[in-house]
Coordinates of C-alpha atoms in Angstrom, one line a residue:
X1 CA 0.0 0.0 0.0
X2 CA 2.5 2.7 0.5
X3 CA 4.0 2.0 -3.0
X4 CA 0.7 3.0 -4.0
X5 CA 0.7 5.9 -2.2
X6 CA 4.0 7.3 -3.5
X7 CA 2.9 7.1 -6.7
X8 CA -0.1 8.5 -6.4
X9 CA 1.4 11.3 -4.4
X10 CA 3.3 12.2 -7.7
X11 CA 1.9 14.7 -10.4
X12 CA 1.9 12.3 -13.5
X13 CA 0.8 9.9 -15.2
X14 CA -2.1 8.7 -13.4
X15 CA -1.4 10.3 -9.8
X16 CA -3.2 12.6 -7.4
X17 CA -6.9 12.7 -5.9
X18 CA -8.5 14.0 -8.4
X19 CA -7.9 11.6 -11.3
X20 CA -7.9 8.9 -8.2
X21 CA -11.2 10.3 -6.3
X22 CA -13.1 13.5 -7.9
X23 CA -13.7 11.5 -11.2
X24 CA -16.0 9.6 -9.5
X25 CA -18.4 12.5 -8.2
X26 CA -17.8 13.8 -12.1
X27 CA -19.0 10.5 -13.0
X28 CA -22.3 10.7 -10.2
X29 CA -23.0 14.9 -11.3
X30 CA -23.0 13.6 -15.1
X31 CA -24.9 10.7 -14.9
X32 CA -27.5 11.8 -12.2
X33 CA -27.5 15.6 -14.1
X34 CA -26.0 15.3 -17.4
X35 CA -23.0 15.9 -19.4
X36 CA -20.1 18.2 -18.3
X37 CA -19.3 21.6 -19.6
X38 CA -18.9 25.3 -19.1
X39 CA -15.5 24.1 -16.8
X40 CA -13.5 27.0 -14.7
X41 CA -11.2 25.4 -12.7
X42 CA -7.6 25.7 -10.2
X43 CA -5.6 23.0 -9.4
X44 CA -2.5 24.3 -6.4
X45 CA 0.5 22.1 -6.7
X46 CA 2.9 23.6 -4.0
X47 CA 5.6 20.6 -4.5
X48 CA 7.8 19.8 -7.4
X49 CA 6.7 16.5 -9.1
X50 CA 4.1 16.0 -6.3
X51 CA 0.3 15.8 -7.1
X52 CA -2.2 18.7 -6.5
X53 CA -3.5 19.6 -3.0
X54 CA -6.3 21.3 -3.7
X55 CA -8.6 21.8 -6.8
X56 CA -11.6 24.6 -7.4
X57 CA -14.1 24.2 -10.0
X58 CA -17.1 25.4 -11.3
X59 CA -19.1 23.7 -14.1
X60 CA -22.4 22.5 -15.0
X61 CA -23.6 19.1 -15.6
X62 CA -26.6 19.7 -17.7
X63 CA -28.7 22.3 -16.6
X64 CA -27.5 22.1 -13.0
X65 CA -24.5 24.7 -11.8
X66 CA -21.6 22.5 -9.6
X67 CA -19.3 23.7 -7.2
X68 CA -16.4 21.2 -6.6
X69 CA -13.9 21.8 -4.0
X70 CA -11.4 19.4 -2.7
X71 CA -8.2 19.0 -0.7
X72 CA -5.4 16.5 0.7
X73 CA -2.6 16.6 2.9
X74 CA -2.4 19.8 5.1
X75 CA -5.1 21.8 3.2
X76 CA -7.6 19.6 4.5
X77 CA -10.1 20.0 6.7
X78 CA -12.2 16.7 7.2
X79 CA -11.2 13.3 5.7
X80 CA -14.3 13.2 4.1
X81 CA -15.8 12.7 0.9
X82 CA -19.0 14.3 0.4
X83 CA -20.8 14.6 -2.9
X84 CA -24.6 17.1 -2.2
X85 CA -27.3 18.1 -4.0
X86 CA -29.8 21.3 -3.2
X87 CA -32.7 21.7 -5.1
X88 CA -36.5 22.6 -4.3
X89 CA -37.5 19.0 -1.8
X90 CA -34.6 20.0 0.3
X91 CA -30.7 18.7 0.6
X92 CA -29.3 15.8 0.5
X93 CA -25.5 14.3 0.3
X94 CA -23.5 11.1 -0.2
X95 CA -21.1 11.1 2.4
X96 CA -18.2 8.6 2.0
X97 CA -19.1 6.9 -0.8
X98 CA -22.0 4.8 1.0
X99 CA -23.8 6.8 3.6
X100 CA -27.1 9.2 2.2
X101 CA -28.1 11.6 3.9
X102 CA -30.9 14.4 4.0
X103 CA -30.5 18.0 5.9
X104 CA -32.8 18.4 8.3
X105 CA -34.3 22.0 9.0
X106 CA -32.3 22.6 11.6
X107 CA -29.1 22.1 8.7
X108 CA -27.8 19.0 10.6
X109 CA -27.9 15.8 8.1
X110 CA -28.5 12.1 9.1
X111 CA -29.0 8.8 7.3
X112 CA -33.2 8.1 7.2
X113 CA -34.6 6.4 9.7
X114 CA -35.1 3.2 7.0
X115 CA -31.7 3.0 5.6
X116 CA -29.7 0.3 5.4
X117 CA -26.3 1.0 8.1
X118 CA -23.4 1.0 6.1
X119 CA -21.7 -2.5 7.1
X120 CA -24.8 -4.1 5.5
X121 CA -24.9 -2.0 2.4
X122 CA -21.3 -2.1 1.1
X123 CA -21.3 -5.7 0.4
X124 CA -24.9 -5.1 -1.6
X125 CA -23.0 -2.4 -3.4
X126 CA -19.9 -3.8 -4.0
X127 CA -21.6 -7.6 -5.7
X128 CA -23.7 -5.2 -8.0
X129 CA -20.4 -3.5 -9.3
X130 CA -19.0 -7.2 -9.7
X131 CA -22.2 -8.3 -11.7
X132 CA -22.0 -4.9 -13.7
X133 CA -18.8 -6.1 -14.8
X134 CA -19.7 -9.5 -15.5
X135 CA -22.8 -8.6 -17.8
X136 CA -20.4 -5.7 -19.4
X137 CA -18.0 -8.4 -20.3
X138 CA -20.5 -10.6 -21.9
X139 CA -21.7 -7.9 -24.2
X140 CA -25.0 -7.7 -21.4
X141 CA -26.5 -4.0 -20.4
X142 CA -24.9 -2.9 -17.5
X143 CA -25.0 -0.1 -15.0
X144 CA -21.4 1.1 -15.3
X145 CA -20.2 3.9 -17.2
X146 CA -20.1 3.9 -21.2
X147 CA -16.7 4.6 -22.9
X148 CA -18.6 8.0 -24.0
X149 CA -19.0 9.2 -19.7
X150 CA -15.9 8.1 -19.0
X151 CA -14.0 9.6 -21.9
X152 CA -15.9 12.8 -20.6
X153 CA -15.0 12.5 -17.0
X154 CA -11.6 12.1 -17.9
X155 CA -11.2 14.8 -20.6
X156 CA -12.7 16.8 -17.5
X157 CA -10.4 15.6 -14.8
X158 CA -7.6 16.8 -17.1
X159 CA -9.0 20.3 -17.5
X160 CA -9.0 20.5 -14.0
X161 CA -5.1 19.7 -13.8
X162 CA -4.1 21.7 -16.7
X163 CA -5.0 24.8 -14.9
X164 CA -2.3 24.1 -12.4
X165 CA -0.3 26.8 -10.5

């Protein structure tokens, strides 16, 4: 594992959190909203050969604007991911990966009082992916992204990096 982390840690090919971890919330915001576009972004890389720290974007997917902030390392404030969505029936977010969550009106947010805890859901999630891939391998319809989304979340994720400082 810490191989893995060194290389990550490193600016190219293939390194940092947001080729490794924002592409999928790109991938959730276009295939819940729609496709990608209208990008402003900032990527920070404070080291030498060293991945970025922090990324700012704006964009829309579809119709809907998106704000997309992230950071690692010192920059950080929490160690969580959290992907939301506000709209007219109120708030509500994906919290590390697995855990959805509504606002309440006092602006707190908590799992609903039916869902599934975590420990019990992550194993349902994790055999759909594995049957998505099994059907996508024998030409079946799947659930997993098309070439075309993830061409676009890529293309995207690279927009973001080019705009490094």
């Amino acid at each position: 594992m810490a191989g893995r982390r060194r290389r990550l840690a490193r600016r190219a090919p293939g390194g940092g959190f947001t080729r490794e971890v924002v592409s999928h919330f790109l991938f959730l915001s276009r295939r819940l909203l729609g496709p990608l576009h209208a990008l402003a972004a900032r990527a920070d890389f404070p080291e030498a050969d060293r991945s970025e720290r922090a990324v700012d974007a704006t964009f829309q997917a579809g119709t809907v604007p998106v704000v997309l902030r992230g950071r690692v390392g010192e920059t950080a404030l929490d160690d969580h991911n959290t992907w939301t969505l506000e709209g007219e029936a109120g708030t509500v977010r994906l919290r590390d990966w697995a855990i959805a969550e509504r606002r309440s009106p006092d602006g707190t947010f908590a799992p609903a009082p039916d869902a599934m805890p975590n420990e019990r859901a992550r194993p349902i999630a994790l055999r759909r992916q594995l049957d998505g891939v099994v059907r996508m391998t024998k030409g079946e319809p799947h659930h997993l992204a098309t070439l075309a989304e993830a061409l676009e979340v890529q293309e995207v994720v690279e927009a973001i990096l080019a705009q490094g400082r």
